[in-house]
Short mmCIF file of C-alpha atoms in Angstrom, two decimals:
data_model
loop_
_atom_site.label_atom_id
_atom_site.label_comp_id
_atom_site.label_asym_id
_atom_site.label_seq_id
_atom_site.Cartn_x
_atom_site.Cartn_y
_atom_site.Cartn_z
CA UNK H 1 13.44 7.69 -10.10
CA UNK H 2 11.00 7.69 -12.97
CA UNK H 3 7.40 6.69 -13.08
CA UNK H 4 4.45 7.31 -15.34
CA UNK H 5 0.85 6.29 -15.80
CA UNK H 6 -1.46 6.49 -18.77
CA UNK H 7 -4.87 5.21 -19.84
CA UNK H 8 -6.17 6.89 -22.95
CA UNK H 9 -8.16 3.86 -24.05
CA UNK H 10 -10.57 4.01 -21.12
CA UNK H 11 -12.16 7.17 -22.41
CA UNK H 12 -12.66 5.69 -25.85
CA UNK H 13 -14.48 2.73 -24.33
CA UNK H 14 -16.65 4.88 -22.07
CA UNK H 15 -17.58 7.06 -25.02
CA UNK H 16 -18.45 3.96 -27.03
CA UNK H 17 -20.87 2.92 -24.31
CA UNK H 18 -22.43 6.37 -24.64
CA UNK H 19 -22.82 5.86 -28.41
CA UNK H 20 -20.21 8.50 -29.17
CA UNK H 21 -18.25 6.24 -31.46
CA UNK H 22 -18.82 2.92 -33.17
CA UNK H 23 -15.30 1.51 -33.17
CA UNK H 24 -11.99 2.49 -31.62
CA UNK H 25 -10.11 2.89 -34.88
CA UNK H 26 -12.62 5.00 -36.79
CA UNK H 27 -13.87 6.74 -33.67
CA UNK H 28 -10.53 7.93 -32.33
CA UNK H 29 -10.33 10.94 -34.59
CA UNK H 30 -13.93 11.86 -33.81
CA UNK H 31 -13.17 11.74 -30.10
CA UNK H 32 -10.40 14.34 -30.46
CA UNK H 33 -11.53 17.57 -32.10
CA UNK H 34 -8.27 19.21 -31.03
CA UNK H 35 -5.31 19.22 -33.39
CA UNK H 36 -2.74 16.58 -32.48
CA UNK H 37 0.37 15.14 -34.06
CA UNK H 38 1.10 11.42 -34.29
CA UNK H 39 4.49 10.09 -33.24
CA UNK H 40 5.54 6.50 -32.89
CA UNK H 41 8.16 6.97 -30.23
CA UNK H 42 9.50 9.47 -27.74
CA UNK H 43 13.04 10.40 -26.88
CA UNK H 44 14.36 8.70 -23.81
CA UNK H 45 15.33 10.91 -20.91
CA UNK H 46 18.94 11.47 -19.85
CA UNK H 47 20.43 9.44 -17.06
CA UNK H 48 20.39 11.29 -13.77
CA UNK H 49 23.59 11.79 -11.85
CA UNK H 50 23.99 9.91 -8.62
CA UNK H 51 23.00 11.86 -5.57
CA UNK H 52 24.54 11.94 -2.11
CA UNK H 53 24.27 8.90 0.18
CA UNK H 54 20.62 8.20 0.94
CA UNK H 55 19.38 10.29 -1.95
CA UNK H 56 17.00 9.05 -4.60
CA UNK H 57 17.77 9.91 -8.19
CA UNK H 58 14.72 10.76 -10.22
CA UNK H 59 14.44 10.65 -13.98
CA UNK H 60 11.07 11.93 -15.11
CA UNK H 61 10.10 11.28 -18.71
CA UNK H 62 6.77 12.96 -19.37
CA UNK H 63 4.78 11.59 -22.28
CA UNK H 64 1.79 12.89 -24.14
CA UNK H 65 -0.23 10.08 -25.68
CA UNK H 66 -3.31 10.35 -27.83
CA UNK H 67 -4.92 7.93 -30.23
CA UNK H 68 -5.40 8.66 -33.91
CA UNK H 69 -6.94 5.80 -35.85
CA UNK H 70 -5.92 3.43 -33.08
CA UNK H 71 -2.24 4.46 -33.07
CA UNK H 72 -0.90 5.99 -29.89
CA UNK H 73 1.01 9.21 -30.36
CA UNK H 74 3.95 9.73 -28.01
CA UNK H 75 6.05 12.82 -27.56
CA UNK H 76 8.91 12.58 -25.07
CA UNK H 77 10.26 15.26 -22.72
CA UNK H 78 12.91 14.53 -20.14
CA UNK H 79 14.19 16.15 -16.98
CA UNK H 80 16.36 15.15 -14.01
CA UNK H 81 16.23 16.18 -10.38
CA UNK H 82 17.62 14.98 -7.08
CA UNK H 83 15.45 14.20 -4.07
CA UNK H 84 17.20 13.63 -0.77
CA UNK H 85 15.74 10.39 0.49
CA UNK H 86 12.58 11.04 -1.50
CA UNK H 87 10.86 10.22 -4.73
CA UNK H 88 8.37 11.64 -7.17
CA UNK H 89 5.35 10.66 -9.23
CA UNK H 90 4.77 10.79 -12.94
CA UNK H 91 1.53 9.90 -14.63
CA UNK H 92 -0.06 9.66 -18.04
CA UNK H 93 -3.86 9.09 -18.42
CA UNK H 94 -8.05 7.86 -17.49
CA UNK H 95 -10.60 8.31 -13.85
CA UNK H 96 -13.85 8.59 -11.13
CA UNK H 97 -15.50 8.11 -7.70
CA UNK H 98 -18.32 5.96 -6.36
CA UNK H 99 -21.96 6.18 -5.39
CA UNK H 100 -23.64 4.93 -2.26
CA UNK H 101 -27.00 5.86 -0.74
CA UNK H 102 -29.82 8.41 -1.05
CA UNK H 103 -33.04 9.87 0.30
CA UNK H 104 -36.26 11.32 -1.09
CA UNK H 105 -36.68 15.04 -1.74
CA UNK H 106 -37.42 16.97 1.43
CA UNK H 107 -36.49 14.14 3.77
CA UNK H 108 -33.48 12.83 5.64
CA UNK H 109 -31.95 9.35 5.54
CA UNK H 110 -28.92 8.23 7.55
CA UNK H 111 -26.70 5.66 5.93
CA UNK H 112 -23.27 4.14 6.37
CA UNK H 113 -21.50 3.26 9.58
CA UNK H 114 -22.76 6.25 11.52
CA UNK H 115 -22.45 8.49 8.44
CA UNK H 116 -25.23 10.24 6.54
CA UNK H 117 -25.75 10.62 2.83
CA UNK H 118 -28.71 12.31 1.21
CA UNK H 119 -29.55 12.75 -2.42
CA UNK H 120 -32.91 13.97 -3.64
CA UNK H 121 -33.90 12.62 -7.01
CA UNK H 122 -36.99 14.76 -7.52
CA UNK H 123 -40.12 15.79 -5.67
CA UNK H 124 -41.69 12.65 -4.35
CA UNK H 125 -39.17 10.40 -6.09
CA UNK H 126 -37.25 7.97 -3.95
CA UNK H 127 -33.79 6.44 -4.36
CA UNK H 128 -33.36 3.98 -1.47
CA UNK H 129 -30.21 3.65 0.58
CA UNK H 130 -28.57 0.39 1.50
CA UNK H 131 -30.89 -1.64 3.71
CA UNK H 132 -28.05 -2.82 5.91
CA UNK H 133 -26.71 0.67 6.54
CA UNK H 134 -23.46 -0.07 4.73
CA UNK H 135 -21.59 2.59 2.82
CA UNK H 136 -19.48 5.45 4.04
CA UNK H 137 -19.95 8.59 1.96
CA UNK H 138 -21.85 11.58 3.31
CA UNK H 139 -23.31 14.43 1.33
CA UNK H 140 -26.09 16.99 1.18
CA UNK H 141 -28.03 17.07 -2.07
CA UNK H 142 -31.47 18.28 -2.94
CA UNK H 143 -33.93 19.14 -5.67
CA UNK H 144 -36.25 21.27 -3.60
CA UNK H 145 -34.31 22.60 -0.65
CA UNK H 146 -34.10 19.40 1.38
CA UNK H 147 -31.24 19.00 3.84
CA UNK H 148 -29.65 15.73 4.85
CA UNK H 149 -29.10 14.76 8.44
CA UNK H 150 -25.64 14.87 9.99
CA UNK H 151 -25.93 11.50 11.65
CA UNK H 152 -26.24 7.93 10.50
CA UNK H 153 -29.25 5.66 10.66
CA UNK H 154 -28.34 4.74 14.22
CA UNK H 155 -28.31 8.40 15.25
CA UNK H 156 -24.60 8.42 16.04
CA UNK H 157 -22.16 11.05 14.83
CA UNK H 158 -20.61 10.55 11.41
CA UNK H 159 -17.45 8.48 11.59
CA UNK H 160 -14.13 9.54 10.14
CA UNK H 161 -12.70 7.70 7.16
CA UNK H 162 -8.97 7.48 6.51
CA UNK H 163 -7.45 7.70 3.02
CA UNK H 164 -5.57 4.44 2.35
CA UNK H 165 -1.84 4.37 3.10
CA UNK H 166 0.30 4.09 -0.01
CA UNK H 167 1.35 0.63 -1.13
CA UNK H 168 4.93 -0.58 -1.14
CA UNK H 169 6.53 -3.50 -2.91
CA UNK H 170 4.17 -6.40 -3.33
CA UNK H 171 2.53 -8.99 -5.52
CA UNK H 172 -0.32 -8.63 -7.99
CA UNK H 173 -2.66 -9.93 -5.29
CA UNK H 174 -1.40 -7.16 -3.02
CA UNK H 175 -2.24 -4.68 -5.78
CA UNK H 176 -5.84 -5.90 -5.92
CA UNK H 177 -5.96 -5.55 -2.13
CA UNK H 178 -4.78 -1.94 -2.50
CA UNK H 179 -7.54 -1.26 -5.03
CA UNK H 180 -10.09 -2.70 -2.64
CA UNK H 181 -8.93 -0.36 0.13
CA UNK H 182 -10.10 2.56 -1.99
CA UNK H 183 -13.37 0.82 -2.82
CA UNK H 184 -13.94 0.02 0.86
CA UNK H 185 -13.53 3.73 1.60
CA UNK H 186 -16.63 4.24 -0.56
CA UNK H 187 -18.57 1.25 0.72
CA UNK H 188 -18.24 -0.56 -2.60
CA UNK H 189 -18.02 -4.23 -3.51
CA UNK H 190 -14.64 -5.90 -3.55
CA UNK H 191 -12.85 -6.74 -6.80
CA UNK H 192 -11.43 -10.21 -7.44
CA UNK H 193 -8.58 -11.18 -9.76
CA UNK H 194 -9.70 -12.64 -13.11
CA UNK H 195 -7.22 -15.19 -14.53
CA UNK H 196 -8.42 -14.89 -18.15
CA UNK H 197 -7.97 -11.13 -18.52
CA UNK H 198 -4.84 -11.33 -16.36
CA UNK H 199 -3.26 -13.50 -19.06
CA UNK H 200 -4.04 -10.78 -21.62
CA UNK H 201 -2.45 -8.15 -19.37
CA UNK H 202 0.68 -10.30 -19.03
CA UNK H 203 0.94 -10.58 -22.82
CA UNK H 204 0.61 -6.83 -23.26
CA UNK H 205 3.38 -6.22 -20.74
CA UNK H 206 5.57 -8.57 -22.78
CA UNK H 207 4.81 -6.35 -25.77
CA UNK H 208 5.74 -3.17 -23.87
CA UNK H 209 9.04 -4.65 -22.67
CA UNK H 210 9.85 -5.76 -26.23
CA UNK H 211 8.87 -2.35 -27.62
CA UNK H 212 11.09 -0.62 -25.07
CA UNK H 213 14.05 -2.66 -26.25
CA UNK H 214 13.33 -2.07 -29.94
CA UNK H 215 12.67 1.67 -29.66
CA UNK H 216 15.18 2.47 -26.92
CA UNK H 217 12.39 4.28 -25.04
CA UNK H 218 12.55 3.61 -21.32
CA UNK H 219 9.10 3.05 -19.90
CA UNK H 220 7.45 2.67 -23.30
CA UNK H 221 3.66 2.86 -22.89
CA UNK H 222 1.11 2.09 -25.60
CA UNK H 223 -2.36 0.59 -25.40
CA UNK H 224 -2.36 -0.82 -28.91
CA UNK H 225 0.41 -3.06 -30.33
CA UNK H 226 2.13 -1.57 -33.38
CA UNK H 227 5.83 -2.43 -33.10
CA UNK H 228 6.80 -5.15 -35.60
CA UNK H 229 8.27 -8.19 -33.95
CA UNK H 230 6.67 -7.45 -30.58
CA UNK H 231 2.96 -7.98 -31.27
CA UNK H 232 1.31 -10.67 -29.11
CA UNK H 233 -1.76 -12.81 -29.70
CA UNK H 234 -3.98 -11.40 -26.97
CA UNK H 235 -2.12 -8.46 -25.50
CA UNK H 236 -3.46 -5.84 -27.91
CA UNK H 237 -7.04 -6.33 -26.78
CA UNK H 238 -6.02 -6.29 -23.11
CA UNK H 239 -4.01 -3.10 -23.61
CA UNK H 240 -7.02 -1.21 -24.93
CA UNK H 241 -9.12 -2.42 -22.01
CA UNK H 242 -6.68 -1.45 -19.28
CA UNK H 243 -4.97 1.15 -17.16
CA UNK H 244 -1.22 0.97 -17.76
CA UNK H 245 1.74 2.23 -15.75
CA UNK H 246 5.50 2.02 -15.59
CA UNK H 247 7.89 3.11 -12.87
CA UNK H 248 11.16 2.41 -11.15
CA UNK H 249 13.20 4.03 -8.42
CA UNK H 250 16.94 3.95 -7.77
CA UNK H 251 18.29 4.42 -4.27
CA UNK H 252 22.00 3.97 -3.56
CA UNK H 253 22.36 2.07 -6.80
CA UNK H 254 19.51 -0.35 -6.08
CA UNK H 255 16.69 -0.34 -8.66
CA UNK H 256 13.17 -1.14 -7.46
CA UNK H 257 10.40 -1.80 -9.96
CA UNK H 258 6.97 -0.28 -9.51
CA UNK H 259 4.46 -2.69 -8.00
CA UNK H 260 0.82 -2.99 -9.02
CA UNK H 261 -0.22 -1.49 -5.68
CA UNK H 262 1.97 1.55 -6.31
CA UNK H 263 0.42 1.89 -9.78
CA UNK H 264 -3.06 1.80 -8.21
CA UNK H 265 -2.07 4.69 -5.91
CA UNK H 266 -0.92 6.72 -8.92
CA UNK H 267 -4.07 5.98 -10.91
CA UNK H 268 -6.23 7.01 -7.95
CA UNK H 269 -4.29 10.26 -7.59
CA UNK H 270 -5.04 11.34 -11.16
CA UNK H 271 -8.22 12.55 -12.79
CA UNK H 272 -8.46 10.30 -15.83
CA UNK H 273 -7.54 6.97 -14.18
CA UNK H 274 -9.78 7.06 -11.16
CA UNK H 275 -13.09 6.48 -12.92
CA UNK H 276 -12.88 2.82 -13.97
CA UNK H 277 -11.34 1.71 -10.68
CA UNK H 278 -14.21 3.10 -8.62
CA UNK H 279 -17.05 2.07 -10.93
CA UNK H 280 -19.64 0.35 -8.72
CA UNK H 281 -20.11 -2.21 -11.50
CA UNK H 282 -16.48 -3.38 -11.34
CA UNK H 283 -16.44 -6.87 -9.86
CA UNK H 284 -13.26 -8.45 -11.24
CA UNK H 285 -10.12 -7.33 -13.01
CA UNK H 286 -7.23 -8.79 -14.90
CA UNK H 287 -3.82 -7.68 -13.68
CA UNK H 288 -0.13 -8.24 -14.30
CA UNK H 289 3.16 -6.68 -13.22
CA UNK H 290 6.60 -7.15 -14.81
CA UNK H 291 9.78 -5.12 -15.02
CA UNK H 292 8.18 -2.00 -13.58
CA UNK H 293 5.24 -2.23 -16.01
CA UNK H 294 1.72 -2.66 -14.67
CA UNK H 295 -1.60 -3.46 -16.31
CA UNK H 296 -5.10 -3.58 -14.84
CA UNK H 297 -7.87 -4.73 -17.19
CA UNK H 298 -11.24 -3.43 -15.98
CA UNK H 299 -13.12 -3.63 -19.28
CA UNK H 300 -12.74 -7.24 -20.42
CA UNK H 301 -16.11 -9.00 -20.88
CA UNK H 302 -17.65 -9.64 -17.50
CA UNK H 303 -15.26 -7.46 -15.51
CA UNK H 304 -17.48 -4.38 -15.22
CA UNK H 305 -21.29 -4.57 -15.36
CA UNK H 306 -23.56 -1.66 -16.26
CA UNK H 307 -24.71 -0.44 -12.84
CA UNK H 308 -26.58 2.72 -11.92
CA UNK H 309 -25.09 4.06 -8.71
CA UNK H 310 -27.86 4.88 -6.21
CA UNK H 311 -26.28 8.29 -5.57
CA UNK H 312 -23.39 10.41 -6.79
CA UNK H 313 -19.88 9.10 -6.24
CA UNK H 314 -17.69 11.51 -4.27
CA UNK H 315 -13.93 11.25 -4.03
CA UNK H 316 -12.60 11.72 -1.49
CA UNK H 317 -15.84 10.90 0.37
CA UNK H 318 -17.31 12.93 3.20
CA UNK H 319 -15.22 13.05 6.35
CA UNK H 320 -12.10 11.43 4.87
CA UNK H 321 -8.87 12.32 6.66
CA UNK H 322 -5.20 12.10 5.63
CA UNK H 323 -6.08 13.01 2.03
CA UNK H 324 -2.95 13.83 -0.06
CA UNK H 325 -2.26 17.53 -0.51
CA UNK H 326 -1.34 17.24 -4.19
CA UNK H 327 -1.95 15.74 -7.60
CA UNK H 328 1.46 14.61 -8.84
CA UNK H 329 1.11 15.71 -12.47
CA UNK H 330 2.37 13.98 -15.63
CA UNK H 331 -1.06 12.63 -16.51
CA UNK H 332 -2.25 12.37 -20.08
CA UNK H 333 -4.66 13.80 -20.98
CA UNK H 334 -3.42 16.51 -18.62
CA UNK H 335 -5.95 18.08 -16.22
CA UNK H 336 -3.57 20.97 -15.48
CA UNK H 337 -3.00 22.04 -19.10
CA UNK H 338 -4.94 24.56 -21.16
CA UNK H 339 -5.14 21.89 -23.86
CA UNK H 340 -5.41 18.57 -21.98
CA UNK H 341 -4.76 16.56 -25.15
CA UNK H 342 -1.51 18.27 -26.12
CA UNK H 343 0.28 19.19 -22.93
CA UNK H 344 3.81 17.83 -23.37
CA UNK H 345 4.79 17.83 -19.71
CA UNK H 346 1.92 17.95 -17.23
CA UNK H 347 2.31 19.92 -14.02
CA UNK H 348 0.98 19.05 -10.60
CA UNK H 349 -1.75 20.79 -8.60
CA UNK H 350 -3.76 20.43 -5.47
CA UNK H 351 -5.58 17.14 -4.92
CA UNK H 352 -8.31 16.69 -7.56
CA UNK H 353 -11.84 16.24 -6.24
CA UNK H 354 -14.52 14.44 -8.26
CA UNK H 355 -18.22 13.65 -8.23
CA UNK H 356 -19.53 11.02 -10.64
CA UNK H 357 -23.03 9.80 -11.45
CA UNK H 358 -22.25 6.28 -12.67
CA UNK H 359 -24.94 4.82 -14.90
CA UNK H 360 -27.24 7.85 -14.74
CA UNK H 361 -28.83 9.34 -17.85
CA UNK H 362 -30.26 12.71 -18.75
CA UNK H 363 -33.89 13.69 -18.29
CA UNK H 364 -34.59 12.98 -21.95
CA UNK H 365 -32.58 9.79 -22.09
CA UNK H 366 -29.36 11.52 -23.15
CA UNK H 367 -26.12 9.72 -22.34
CA UNK H 368 -24.97 12.33 -19.83
CA UNK H 369 -26.80 12.99 -16.59
CA UNK H 370 -25.24 16.47 -16.35
CA UNK H 371 -27.03 19.20 -18.31
CA UNK H 372 -25.98 22.35 -16.42
CA UNK H 373 -23.56 23.46 -13.70
CA UNK H 374 -24.31 26.77 -11.99
CA UNK H 375 -21.42 26.80 -9.49
CA UNK H 376 -18.54 24.83 -8.03
CA UNK H 377 -16.31 25.78 -5.13
CA UNK H 378 -13.74 24.54 -2.63
CA UNK H 379 -13.27 26.39 0.65
CA UNK H 380 -10.87 26.27 3.58
CA UNK H 381 -13.32 25.64 6.41
CA UNK H 382 -11.22 27.31 9.14
CA UNK H 383 -10.59 30.58 7.27
CA UNK H 384 -13.58 30.55 4.89
CA UNK H 385 -11.10 31.35 2.11
CA UNK H 386 -11.95 30.12 -1.37
CA UNK H 387 -9.44 27.75 -2.95
CA UNK H 388 -8.35 29.07 -6.38
CA UNK H 389 -9.05 26.54 -9.10
CA UNK H 390 -6.94 25.94 -12.18
CA UNK H 391 -10.04 24.53 -13.84
CA UNK H 392 -13.20 22.60 -13.27
CA UNK H 393 -14.43 19.99 -15.70
CA UNK H 394 -17.95 18.72 -16.33
CA UNK H 395 -19.34 16.28 -18.88
CA UNK H 396 -21.04 18.03 -21.84
CA UNK H 397 -20.74 21.54 -20.32
CA UNK H 398 -19.46 24.05 -22.89
CA UNK H 399 -16.06 25.46 -21.97
CA UNK H 400 -15.50 22.79 -19.33
CA UNK H 401 -15.38 19.60 -21.40
CA UNK H 402 -12.37 19.98 -23.71
CA UNK H 403 -12.22 16.24 -24.45
CA UNK H 404 -15.82 15.04 -24.84
CA UNK H 405 -16.33 11.65 -23.23
CA UNK H 406 -13.27 11.81 -20.99
CA UNK H 407 -15.16 12.90 -17.86
CA UNK H 408 -18.39 11.04 -18.58
CA UNK H 409 -21.06 11.85 -15.97
CA UNK H 410 -18.39 13.55 -13.87
CA UNK H 411 -17.64 16.96 -12.36
CA UNK H 412 -14.04 17.56 -11.25
CA UNK H 413 -12.35 20.42 -9.37
CA UNK H 414 -8.62 20.99 -9.97
CA UNK H 415 -7.00 23.36 -7.41
CA UNK H 416 -4.26 25.66 -8.71
CA UNK H 417 -1.75 24.74 -6.04
CA UNK H 418 -1.05 22.23 -3.31
CA UNK H 419 -3.64 22.13 -0.55
CA UNK H 420 -2.47 23.00 2.95
CA UNK H 421 -1.53 20.20 5.34
CA UNK H 422 -3.91 19.11 8.11
CA UNK H 423 -6.66 21.35 6.78
CA UNK H 424 -10.39 20.70 6.33
CA UNK H 425 -11.89 21.72 2.99
CA UNK H 426 -15.53 21.87 1.96
CA UNK H 427 -16.70 21.27 -1.60
CA UNK H 428 -19.96 22.59 -3.06
CA UNK H 429 -21.50 21.82 -6.45
CA UNK H 430 -24.77 23.18 -7.84
CA UNK H 431 -25.83 21.41 -11.01
CA UNK H 432 -28.74 20.01 -12.96
CA UNK H 433 -28.58 16.22 -12.83
CA UNK H 434 -31.07 14.05 -14.74
CA UNK H 435 -33.21 17.15 -15.13
CA UNK H 436 -33.27 17.99 -11.40
CA UNK H 437 -31.58 20.91 -9.62
CA UNK H 438 -29.01 19.32 -7.34
CA UNK H 439 -26.78 20.67 -4.58
CA UNK H 440 -23.87 18.65 -3.24
CA UNK H 441 -21.87 19.68 -0.19
CA UNK H 442 -19.21 17.66 1.61
CA UNK H 443 -15.83 18.00 3.30
CA UNK H 444 -12.52 16.21 3.77
CA UNK H 445 -9.26 16.83 5.63
CA UNK H 446 -5.73 16.65 4.28
CA UNK H 447 -2.82 14.99 6.00
CA UNK H 448 0.87 15.75 5.55
CA UNK H 449 1.65 13.70 2.43
CA UNK H 450 2.04 14.61 -1.19
CA UNK H 451 1.08 12.56 -4.23
CA UNK H 452 2.35 8.95 -4.42
CA UNK H 453 5.84 8.76 -5.85
CA UNK H 454 6.43 5.44 -7.62
#
């Protein structure tokens, strides 16, 4: 089996909204201070030998893709392995979480179906929660020592949320349904399928299939359209606005193409793909699926509005159960590499946890709400043992933002190794957000599943 995901273009567009670049072509080089090499194609991986009856053959072709002057650079690495009755994930690229409800400094406010979420936005300043009690994320956050309640507005105990089951084969509509399962987990609005941007996605997939044939690169992924004879009328624009993925699995000689729902699961498992899919301003999306290729256009005009989340977006949200133990790796930029922009192959890790302040600005009107981070931690609740981190990332924080603009308004924790099964973990972040000292604390529980595989 082979599968990969990638979405470099998202970060260029987010940075553009933050006035970090004026256009994608001229701004690309400015976005990447690291030294990178441009390539137009990658070597295809070797065919994997057939495994025993019931086994799944996996061919993993890891790709590093960065944009220089609007041209995607691709370097190919290939490896084969056999999984008895199993499969594996491979990903390349862009990310986030979602915001819900809040309370004033020094006070408590229950929100969500029996859950509580509290975020203090400054002494005497109020950020209201949802009037109807909807929403499902719980957190403690304060600017002056306030502590949130542990119960919802109805006084009942916080309810448990379950991480969505992975998608199987299905239609594009099924893929949008899968996306909405994740958004429902966070109490967010549902996304509808947009026919106009879907047509652009379909054209870009035609380009990718044509480029695969011309270059001989299986699973060719590129956001722009540069291969002569393959360029479409509207696909190039859609490619830059979208998350892209390709995957297929082979079991007992039967090839199954990756579905859009399976691509959504992969994007949600990564760091750099999650963000646009959980933006509270996302209301509609273009989407297409063909030949194992998948496209989801979140940034076409009218698809995502500029919305300030009422509180920080946590993923996974408070109390979530059956959270995957791992991040599957193969994402580009790579969150588990010393140099995320030039990783070659990208290894896996424990499940990546994120907090995002969508639409927030700094105290002085700066584009980033995050001005300082004093501590981050993840802890095994039962043993009180700290979880070793490979890295933590935070927008604009020196030493923790190797690709400026790629984790806009976000703080992310990347565990060194797989989390333990059926284990509750607590996450704590102390930071300065919009000029206010802020403490976040929440927990989630893993299940017995690894990262999505196709």
